[in-house]
Short mmCIF file of C-alpha atoms in Angstrom, two decimals:
data_model
loop_
_atom_site.label_atom_id
_atom_site.label_comp_id
_atom_site.label_asym_id
_atom_site.label_seq_id
_atom_site.Cartn_x
_atom_site.Cartn_y
_atom_site.Cartn_z
CA MET J 1 -12.69 -87.89 -11.19
CA ARG J 2 -15.46 -87.49 -8.23
CA ARG J 3 -14.45 -86.31 -4.27
CA ALA J 4 -16.66 -87.50 -1.81
CA GLY J 5 -18.34 -84.34 -0.03
CA PRO J 6 -20.32 -83.76 2.85
CA VAL J 7 -22.31 -86.42 4.66
CA TRP J 8 -25.70 -85.37 5.08
CA SER J 9 -27.54 -85.93 8.63
CA ASP J 10 -29.92 -88.94 6.81
CA GLY J 11 -26.40 -90.47 5.98
CA ARG J 12 -26.24 -89.96 1.85
CA MET J 13 -22.84 -88.66 0.80
CA ASP J 14 -22.61 -85.78 -2.12
CA THR J 15 -20.21 -86.20 -4.64
CA LEU J 16 -18.47 -83.01 -5.92
CA PRO J 17 -16.03 -82.57 -9.04
CA ASP J 18 -12.31 -82.29 -8.52
CA LEU J 19 -11.99 -78.71 -9.26
CA SER J 20 -9.57 -77.72 -12.38
CA GLU J 21 -6.11 -75.86 -11.81
CA SER J 22 -7.71 -72.91 -12.97
CA VAL J 23 -10.95 -72.88 -11.21
CA ARG J 24 -8.80 -73.73 -8.37
CA ALA J 25 -6.05 -70.83 -8.71
CA ARG J 26 -9.47 -68.33 -9.38
CA LEU J 27 -10.65 -69.14 -6.18
CA ALA J 28 -7.53 -68.60 -4.50
CA GLU J 29 -6.70 -65.44 -7.03
CA GLU J 30 -10.11 -63.71 -7.32
CA TRP J 31 -10.66 -61.28 -4.34
CA ASN J 32 -14.22 -60.65 -5.02
CA ALA J 33 -17.51 -62.79 -4.84
CA TRP J 34 -21.13 -62.65 -4.72
CA LEU J 35 -23.06 -63.84 -2.83
CA CYS J 36 -26.87 -64.28 -2.96
CA THR J 37 -29.10 -64.46 0.32
CA VAL J 38 -32.79 -64.59 0.76
CA ARG J 39 -34.56 -62.33 2.33
CA PRO J 40 -37.60 -62.82 4.55
CA ASP J 41 -40.32 -62.10 1.82
CA GLY J 42 -38.73 -64.14 -0.59
CA SER J 43 -36.30 -62.18 -2.57
CA ALA J 44 -32.74 -62.18 -3.87
CA HIS J 45 -30.36 -60.01 -1.55
CA VAL J 46 -26.90 -59.96 -3.66
CA THR J 47 -23.97 -58.42 -2.21
CA PRO J 48 -20.13 -58.56 -3.78
CA VAL J 49 -17.74 -60.30 -0.54
CA TRP J 50 -14.25 -60.98 0.04
CA PHE J 51 -13.64 -64.76 0.56
CA VAL J 52 -11.21 -67.50 1.08
CA TYR J 53 -11.73 -71.10 -0.36
CA GLU J 54 -10.50 -73.82 1.59
CA ASP J 55 -11.24 -77.66 1.13
CA GLY J 56 -14.98 -77.74 -0.41
CA THR J 57 -15.85 -74.66 2.10
CA TRP J 58 -16.18 -71.06 0.50
CA TRP J 59 -15.45 -68.72 4.38
CA VAL J 60 -16.79 -64.98 4.33
CA GLY J 61 -16.35 -62.67 6.96
CA THR J 62 -19.00 -60.22 7.55
CA ASP J 63 -20.69 -57.89 10.35
CA ALA J 64 -22.98 -59.79 12.61
CA SER J 65 -25.37 -56.94 11.95
CA ALA J 66 -25.16 -57.22 8.27
CA VAL J 67 -28.24 -58.04 6.07
CA LYS J 68 -26.85 -61.39 5.06
CA VAL J 69 -26.63 -62.68 8.26
CA ARG J 70 -29.64 -61.89 9.13
CA ASN J 71 -31.02 -63.36 6.20
CA LEU J 72 -28.84 -66.71 6.91
CA ARG J 73 -30.83 -66.75 9.98
CA GLY J 74 -34.09 -67.01 8.12
CA GLU J 75 -32.83 -69.34 5.28
CA PRO J 76 -29.39 -70.43 5.46
CA ARG J 77 -29.28 -71.94 1.52
CA VAL J 78 -26.81 -70.03 -0.84
CA SER J 79 -25.52 -69.19 -4.32
CA LEU J 80 -21.73 -67.88 -4.28
CA ALA J 81 -20.56 -66.45 -7.83
CA LEU J 82 -17.23 -65.41 -9.33
CA GLU J 83 -17.34 -62.22 -11.15
CA ASN J 84 -16.40 -63.96 -14.67
CA GLY J 85 -19.37 -64.28 -16.49
CA THR J 86 -17.37 -65.71 -19.52
CA HIS J 87 -15.98 -68.55 -17.25
CA PRO J 88 -18.63 -69.35 -14.47
CA VAL J 89 -17.64 -70.64 -11.15
CA VAL J 90 -20.72 -71.03 -9.08
CA ALA J 91 -21.44 -72.63 -5.91
CA GLU J 92 -24.47 -73.80 -3.82
CA GLY J 93 -24.59 -74.29 -0.14
CA THR J 94 -25.66 -74.21 3.35
CA ALA J 95 -24.21 -71.40 5.73
CA SER J 96 -23.75 -71.35 8.69
CA LEU J 97 -22.56 -68.58 11.53
CA THR J 98 -19.61 -69.14 13.73
CA GLY J 99 -18.32 -66.57 16.10
CA ASP J 100 -15.01 -68.78 15.98
CA PHE J 101 -12.38 -68.19 14.07
CA PRO J 102 -10.18 -70.85 12.73
CA PRO J 103 -6.40 -69.51 12.76
CA PRO J 104 -5.98 -71.05 9.11
CA VAL J 105 -9.08 -69.34 8.12
CA VAL J 106 -7.43 -66.27 9.37
CA ALA J 107 -4.36 -66.59 8.22
CA ALA J 108 -5.51 -67.24 4.60
CA PHE J 109 -7.77 -63.87 5.11
CA ALA J 110 -4.69 -62.25 5.98
CA ALA J 111 -2.22 -63.58 3.31
CA LYS J 112 -4.34 -62.99 0.44
CA TYR J 113 -6.66 -59.00 1.41
CA ASP J 114 -3.78 -58.08 4.14
CA TRP J 115 -6.97 -58.06 6.39
CA ASP J 116 -7.81 -59.62 9.86
CA VAL J 117 -11.22 -60.66 8.89
CA THR J 118 -11.70 -60.53 12.89
CA ALA J 119 -11.05 -56.99 13.40
CA PRO J 120 -14.65 -54.69 13.78
CA THR J 121 -15.36 -52.77 11.35
CA ARG J 122 -17.89 -50.20 13.01
CA PRO J 123 -17.20 -49.34 16.53
CA GLY J 124 -19.77 -51.76 19.36
CA VAL J 125 -20.06 -54.43 16.08
CA GLY J 126 -18.77 -58.36 16.30
CA ARG J 127 -17.57 -60.20 12.89
CA VAL J 128 -18.51 -63.73 12.69
CA LEU J 129 -17.88 -65.95 9.59
CA LEU J 130 -20.22 -67.70 7.41
CA ARG J 131 -19.05 -70.88 6.70
CA VAL J 132 -20.49 -72.55 3.37
CA PRO J 133 -19.56 -76.33 2.40
CA VAL J 134 -20.50 -76.57 -1.34
CA ARG J 135 -23.20 -79.13 -1.79
CA ARG J 136 -23.27 -78.35 -6.08
CA TRP J 137 -20.91 -76.59 -8.85
CA LEU J 138 -22.64 -74.41 -11.59
CA LEU J 139 -19.22 -74.55 -13.60
CA ALA J 140 -18.65 -73.59 -17.11
CA GLY J 141 -22.69 -74.15 -17.67
CA THR J 142 -22.88 -77.51 -16.15
CA ALA J 143 -24.79 -78.19 -12.77
CA GLN J 144 -22.45 -80.99 -11.01
#
């Protein structure tokens, strides 16, 4: 079973797979994902991040001055992967940055990590959210 995904600016609609209960549970329970962004020189920048996943979208909180944020300003396409390589869960999407923190997302980070995603981690450095709607999944070795 597939469900409708985002509608692209050119009017076409992508489709995304319905995720299995085990994948949904991992997205809800696992603490870390690997976020891959692209540096200005074209090389990959991979970093572990805390995340929440809701309705086809990954949310990642970070300092506004982070390398990943600078990379996204030049190239917004990203990949996110859960840590278990035996049963891969990899998502591709286009990230957007926002200084707005939707209350349900803030609550989800608090529930999952006992952490205020809006709170600065360094003096004088603001926080932002990366919003990554899934464009494509790689699940158990199959691109979908």
